[in-house]
PDB file of C-alpha atoms in Angstrom:
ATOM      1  CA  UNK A1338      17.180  10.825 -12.512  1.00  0.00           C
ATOM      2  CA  UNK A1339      16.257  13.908 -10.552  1.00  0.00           C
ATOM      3  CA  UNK A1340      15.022  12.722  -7.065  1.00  0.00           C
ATOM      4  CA  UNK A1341      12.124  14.768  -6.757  1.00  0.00           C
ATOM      5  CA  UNK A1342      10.864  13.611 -10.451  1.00  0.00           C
ATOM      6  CA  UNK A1343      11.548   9.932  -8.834  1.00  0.00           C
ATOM      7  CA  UNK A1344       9.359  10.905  -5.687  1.00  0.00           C
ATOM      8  CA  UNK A1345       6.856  12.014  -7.736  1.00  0.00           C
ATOM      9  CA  UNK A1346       6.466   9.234  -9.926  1.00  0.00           C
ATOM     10  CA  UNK A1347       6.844   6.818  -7.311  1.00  0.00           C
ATOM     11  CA  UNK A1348       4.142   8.716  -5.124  1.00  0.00           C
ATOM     12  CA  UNK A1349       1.602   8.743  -7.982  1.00  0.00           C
ATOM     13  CA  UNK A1350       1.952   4.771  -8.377  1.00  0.00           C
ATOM     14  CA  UNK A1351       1.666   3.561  -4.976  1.00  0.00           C
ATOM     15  CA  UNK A1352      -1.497   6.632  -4.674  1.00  0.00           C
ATOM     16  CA  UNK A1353      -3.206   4.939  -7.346  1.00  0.00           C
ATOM     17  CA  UNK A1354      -2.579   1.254  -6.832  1.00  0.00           C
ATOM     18  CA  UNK A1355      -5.149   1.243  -4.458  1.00  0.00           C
ATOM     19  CA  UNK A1356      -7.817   2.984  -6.949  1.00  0.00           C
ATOM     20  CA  UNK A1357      -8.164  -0.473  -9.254  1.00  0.00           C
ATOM     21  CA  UNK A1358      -8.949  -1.931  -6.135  1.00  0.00           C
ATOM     22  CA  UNK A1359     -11.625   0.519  -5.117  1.00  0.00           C
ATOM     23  CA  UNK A1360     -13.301   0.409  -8.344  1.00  0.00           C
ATOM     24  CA  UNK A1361     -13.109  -3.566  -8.592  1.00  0.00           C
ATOM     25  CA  UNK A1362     -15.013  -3.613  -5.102  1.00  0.00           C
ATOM     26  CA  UNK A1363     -17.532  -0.931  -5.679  1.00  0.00           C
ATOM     27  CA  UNK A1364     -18.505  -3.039  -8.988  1.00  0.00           C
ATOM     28  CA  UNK A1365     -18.671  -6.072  -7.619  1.00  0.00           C
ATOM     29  CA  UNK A1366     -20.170  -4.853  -4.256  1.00  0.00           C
ATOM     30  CA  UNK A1367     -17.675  -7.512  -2.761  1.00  0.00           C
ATOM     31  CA  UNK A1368     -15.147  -7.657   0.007  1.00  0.00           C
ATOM     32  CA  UNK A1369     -15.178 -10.802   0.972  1.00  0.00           C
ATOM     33  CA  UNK A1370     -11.232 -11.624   0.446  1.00  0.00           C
ATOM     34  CA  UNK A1371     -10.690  -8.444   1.335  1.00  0.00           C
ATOM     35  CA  UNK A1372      -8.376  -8.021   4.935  1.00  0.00           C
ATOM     36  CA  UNK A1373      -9.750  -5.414   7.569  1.00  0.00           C
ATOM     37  CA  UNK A1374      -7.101  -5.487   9.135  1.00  0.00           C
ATOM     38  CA  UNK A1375      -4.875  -4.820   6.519  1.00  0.00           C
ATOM     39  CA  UNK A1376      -6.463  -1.964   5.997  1.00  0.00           C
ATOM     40  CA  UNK A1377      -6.512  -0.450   9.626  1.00  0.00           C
ATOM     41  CA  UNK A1378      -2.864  -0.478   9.761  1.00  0.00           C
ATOM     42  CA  UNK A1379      -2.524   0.503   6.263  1.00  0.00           C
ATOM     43  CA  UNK A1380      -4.132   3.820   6.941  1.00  0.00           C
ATOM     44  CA  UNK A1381      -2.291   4.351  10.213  1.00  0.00           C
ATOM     45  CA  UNK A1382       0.791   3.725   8.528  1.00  0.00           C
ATOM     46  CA  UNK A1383       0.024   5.905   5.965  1.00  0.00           C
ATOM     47  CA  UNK A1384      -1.189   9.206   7.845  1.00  0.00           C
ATOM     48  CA  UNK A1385       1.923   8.685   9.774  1.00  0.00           C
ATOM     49  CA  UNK A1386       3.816   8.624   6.613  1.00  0.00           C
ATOM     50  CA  UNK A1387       2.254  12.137   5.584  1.00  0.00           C
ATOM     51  CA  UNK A1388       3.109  13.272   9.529  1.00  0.00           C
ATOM     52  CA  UNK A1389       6.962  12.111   8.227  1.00  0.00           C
ATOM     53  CA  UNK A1390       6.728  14.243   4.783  1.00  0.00           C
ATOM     54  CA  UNK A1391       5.713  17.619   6.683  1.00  0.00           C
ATOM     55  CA  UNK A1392       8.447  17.121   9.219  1.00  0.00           C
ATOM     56  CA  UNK A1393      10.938  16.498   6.579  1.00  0.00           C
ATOM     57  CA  UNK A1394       9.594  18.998   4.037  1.00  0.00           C
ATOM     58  CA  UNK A1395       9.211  16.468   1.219  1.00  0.00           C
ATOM     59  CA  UNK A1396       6.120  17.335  -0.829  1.00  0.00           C
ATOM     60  CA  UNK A1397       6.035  13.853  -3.048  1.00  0.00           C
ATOM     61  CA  UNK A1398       6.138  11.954   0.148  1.00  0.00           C
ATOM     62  CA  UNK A1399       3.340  14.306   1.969  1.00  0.00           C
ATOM     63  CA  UNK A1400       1.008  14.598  -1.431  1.00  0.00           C
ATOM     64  CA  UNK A1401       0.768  10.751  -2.698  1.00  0.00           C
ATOM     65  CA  UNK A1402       0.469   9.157   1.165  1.00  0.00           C
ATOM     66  CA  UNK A1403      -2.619  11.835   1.618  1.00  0.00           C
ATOM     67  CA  UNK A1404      -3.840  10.603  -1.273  1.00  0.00           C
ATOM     68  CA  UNK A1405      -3.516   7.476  -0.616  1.00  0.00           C
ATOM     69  CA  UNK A1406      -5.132   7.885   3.000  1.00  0.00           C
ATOM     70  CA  UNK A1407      -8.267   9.131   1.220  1.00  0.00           C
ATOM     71  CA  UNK A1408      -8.134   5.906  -1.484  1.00  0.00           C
ATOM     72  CA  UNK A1409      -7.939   3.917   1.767  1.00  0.00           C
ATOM     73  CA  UNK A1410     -10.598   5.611   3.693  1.00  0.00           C
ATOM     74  CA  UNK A1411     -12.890   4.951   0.822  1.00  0.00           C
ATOM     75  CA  UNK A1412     -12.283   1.547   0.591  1.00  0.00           C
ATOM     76  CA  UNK A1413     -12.622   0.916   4.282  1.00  0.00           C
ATOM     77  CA  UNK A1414     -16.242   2.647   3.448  1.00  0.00           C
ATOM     78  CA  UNK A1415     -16.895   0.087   0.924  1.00  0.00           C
ATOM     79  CA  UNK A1416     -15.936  -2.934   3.618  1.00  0.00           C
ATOM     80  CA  UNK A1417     -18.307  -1.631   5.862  1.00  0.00           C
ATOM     81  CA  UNK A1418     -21.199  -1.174   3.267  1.00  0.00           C
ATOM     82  CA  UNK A1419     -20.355  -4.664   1.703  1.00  0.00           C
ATOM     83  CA  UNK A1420     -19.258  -6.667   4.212  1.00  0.00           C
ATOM     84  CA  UNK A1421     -21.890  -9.319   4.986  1.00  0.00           C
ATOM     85  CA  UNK A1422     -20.458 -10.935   8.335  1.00  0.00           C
TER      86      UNK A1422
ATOM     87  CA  UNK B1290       8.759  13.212  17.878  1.00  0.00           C
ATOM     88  CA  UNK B1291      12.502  12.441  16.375  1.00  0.00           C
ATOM     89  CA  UNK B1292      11.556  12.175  12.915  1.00  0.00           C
ATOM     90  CA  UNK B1293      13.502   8.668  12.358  1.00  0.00           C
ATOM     91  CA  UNK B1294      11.618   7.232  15.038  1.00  0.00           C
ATOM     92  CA  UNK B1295       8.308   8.771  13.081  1.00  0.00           C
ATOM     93  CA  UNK B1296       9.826   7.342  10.186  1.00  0.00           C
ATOM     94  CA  UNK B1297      10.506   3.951  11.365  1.00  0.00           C
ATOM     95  CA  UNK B1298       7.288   3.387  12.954  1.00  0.00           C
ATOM     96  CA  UNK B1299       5.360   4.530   9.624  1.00  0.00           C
ATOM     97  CA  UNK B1300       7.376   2.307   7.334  1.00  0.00           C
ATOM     98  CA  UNK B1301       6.791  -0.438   9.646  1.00  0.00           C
ATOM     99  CA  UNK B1302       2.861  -0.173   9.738  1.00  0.00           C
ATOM    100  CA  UNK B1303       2.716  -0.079   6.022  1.00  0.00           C
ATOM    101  CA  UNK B1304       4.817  -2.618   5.469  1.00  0.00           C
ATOM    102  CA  UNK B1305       2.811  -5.275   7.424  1.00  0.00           C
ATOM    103  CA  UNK B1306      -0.314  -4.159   6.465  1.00  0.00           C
ATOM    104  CA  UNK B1307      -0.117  -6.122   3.924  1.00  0.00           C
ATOM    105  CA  UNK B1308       0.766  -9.416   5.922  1.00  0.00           C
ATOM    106  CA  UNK B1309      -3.054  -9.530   7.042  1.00  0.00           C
ATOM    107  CA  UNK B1310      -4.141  -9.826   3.473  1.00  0.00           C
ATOM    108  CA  UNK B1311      -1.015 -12.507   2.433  1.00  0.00           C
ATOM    109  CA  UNK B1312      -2.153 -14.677   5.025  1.00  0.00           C
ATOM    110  CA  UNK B1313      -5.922 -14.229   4.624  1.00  0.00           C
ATOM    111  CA  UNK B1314      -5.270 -14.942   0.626  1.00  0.00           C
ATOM    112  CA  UNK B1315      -3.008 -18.341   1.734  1.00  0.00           C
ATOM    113  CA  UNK B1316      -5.470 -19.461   4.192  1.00  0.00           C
ATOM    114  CA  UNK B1317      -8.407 -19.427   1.769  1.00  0.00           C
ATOM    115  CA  UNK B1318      -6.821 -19.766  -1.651  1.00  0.00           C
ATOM    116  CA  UNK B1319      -9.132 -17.405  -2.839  1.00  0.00           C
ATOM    117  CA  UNK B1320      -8.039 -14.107  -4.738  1.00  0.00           C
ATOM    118  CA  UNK B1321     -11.241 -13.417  -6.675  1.00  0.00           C
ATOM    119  CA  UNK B1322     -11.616 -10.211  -4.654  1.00  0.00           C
ATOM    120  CA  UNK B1323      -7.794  -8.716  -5.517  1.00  0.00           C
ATOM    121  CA  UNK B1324      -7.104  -6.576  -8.429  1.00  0.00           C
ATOM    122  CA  UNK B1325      -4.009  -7.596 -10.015  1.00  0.00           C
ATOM    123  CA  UNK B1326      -3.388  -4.318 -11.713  1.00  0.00           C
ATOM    124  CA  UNK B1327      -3.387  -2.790  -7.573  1.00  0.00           C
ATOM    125  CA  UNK B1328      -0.614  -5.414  -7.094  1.00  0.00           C
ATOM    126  CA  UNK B1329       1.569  -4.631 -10.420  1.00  0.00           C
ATOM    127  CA  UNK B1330       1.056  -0.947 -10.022  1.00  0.00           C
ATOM    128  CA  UNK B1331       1.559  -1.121  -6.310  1.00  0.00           C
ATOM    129  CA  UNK B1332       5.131  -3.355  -6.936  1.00  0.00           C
ATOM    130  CA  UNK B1333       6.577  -1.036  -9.694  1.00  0.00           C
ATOM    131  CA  UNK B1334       5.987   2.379  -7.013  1.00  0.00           C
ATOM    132  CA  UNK B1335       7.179   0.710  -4.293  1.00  0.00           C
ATOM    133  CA  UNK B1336      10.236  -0.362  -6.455  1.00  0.00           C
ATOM    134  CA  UNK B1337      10.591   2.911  -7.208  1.00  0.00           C
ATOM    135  CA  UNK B1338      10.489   4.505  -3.423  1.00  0.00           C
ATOM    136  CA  UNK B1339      13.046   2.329  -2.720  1.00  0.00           C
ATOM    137  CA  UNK B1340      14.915   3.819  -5.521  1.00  0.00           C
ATOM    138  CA  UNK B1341      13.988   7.231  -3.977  1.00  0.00           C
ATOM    139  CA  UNK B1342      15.219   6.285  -0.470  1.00  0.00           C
ATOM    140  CA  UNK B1343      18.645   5.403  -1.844  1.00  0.00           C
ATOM    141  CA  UNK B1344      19.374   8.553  -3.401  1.00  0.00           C
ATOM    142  CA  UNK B1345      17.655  10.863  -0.441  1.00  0.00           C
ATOM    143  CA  UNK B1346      19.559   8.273   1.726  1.00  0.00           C
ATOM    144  CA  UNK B1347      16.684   7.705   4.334  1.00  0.00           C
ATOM    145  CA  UNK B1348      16.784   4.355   5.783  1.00  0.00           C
ATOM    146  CA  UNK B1349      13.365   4.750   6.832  1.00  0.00           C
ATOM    147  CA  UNK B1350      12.037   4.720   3.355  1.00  0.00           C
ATOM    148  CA  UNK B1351      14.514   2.109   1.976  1.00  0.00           C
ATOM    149  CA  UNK B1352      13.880  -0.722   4.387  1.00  0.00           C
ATOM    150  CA  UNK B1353       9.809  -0.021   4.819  1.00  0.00           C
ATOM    151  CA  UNK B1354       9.395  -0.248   0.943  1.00  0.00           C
ATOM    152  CA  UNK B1355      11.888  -2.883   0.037  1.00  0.00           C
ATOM    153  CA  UNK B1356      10.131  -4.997   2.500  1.00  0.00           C
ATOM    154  CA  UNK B1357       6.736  -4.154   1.037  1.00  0.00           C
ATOM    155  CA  UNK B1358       7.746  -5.254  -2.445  1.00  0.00           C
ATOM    156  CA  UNK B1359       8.549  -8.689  -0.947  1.00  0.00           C
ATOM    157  CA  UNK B1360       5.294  -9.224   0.833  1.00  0.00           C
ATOM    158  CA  UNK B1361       3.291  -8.242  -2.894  1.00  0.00           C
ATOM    159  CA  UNK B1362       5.234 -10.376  -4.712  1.00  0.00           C
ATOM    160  CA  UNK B1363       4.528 -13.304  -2.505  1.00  0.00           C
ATOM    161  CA  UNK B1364       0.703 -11.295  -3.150  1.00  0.00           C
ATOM    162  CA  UNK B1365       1.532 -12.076  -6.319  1.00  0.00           C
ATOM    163  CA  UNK B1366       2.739 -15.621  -6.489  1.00  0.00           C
ATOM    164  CA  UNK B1367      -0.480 -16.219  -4.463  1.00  0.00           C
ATOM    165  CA  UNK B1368      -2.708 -14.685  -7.177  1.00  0.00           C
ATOM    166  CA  UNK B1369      -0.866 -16.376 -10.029  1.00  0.00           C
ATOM    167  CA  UNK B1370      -1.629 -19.901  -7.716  1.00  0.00           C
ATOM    168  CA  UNK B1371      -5.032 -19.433  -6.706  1.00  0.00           C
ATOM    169  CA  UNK B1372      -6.285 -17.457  -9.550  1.00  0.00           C
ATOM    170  CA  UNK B1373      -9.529 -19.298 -11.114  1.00  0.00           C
ATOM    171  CA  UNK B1374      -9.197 -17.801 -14.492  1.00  0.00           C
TER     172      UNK B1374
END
């Protein structure tokens, strides 16, 4: 399979994973089992991930982790909005 | 910054940022708040960057995503366990 095609796909699954996620809490207004931390690092992983894809020139790798920094970002609005702690 | 070393330290943050939620979900037994379609779509694109990083032949990308994949399907184990439905 053509490597970029791969990239691609494989961007545009791990963007969205998150998005069932985001949708399940904003319906349910929950985030109880939801881990804070795991989303900290998760988004500092990630924008360093789309830091990686500019200095290596690959746009599947830059595109679907700054997507997936704003899915994140959203959610980690959510946890603050539900969280009841 | 040497791109490896970029790359290295970003597949590193999001591989454990999933750890945080794993433990979390083992400690309480409760994965009410996890959307299993996040985990199955999550699994198949990370499968899939692995895929990528073997024919780009970045190490970086190989080992940060192949590790991921573990930690979700433990995830996954977990929500097939503690899943009330």
């Amino acid at each position: 399979m053509n490597e970029n095609i791969l990239g691609i796909v494989a961007g545009v699954l791990t963007s969205i994973s998150m998005i069932p996620q985001l949708v399940k809490v904003i319906r349910e207004k929950n985030v109880e089992d939801i881990s804070l931390l795991m989303l900290l690092v998760l988004i500092s992983g990630l924008s360093l991930w789309v830091w990686y894809g500019f200095m290596k020139d690959e746009l599947p790798i830059i595109l679907s982790n700054a997507f997936a920094v704003l899915v994140n970002l959203s959610l980690l609005v959510c946890y603050a909005a539900y969280n009841k702690k």
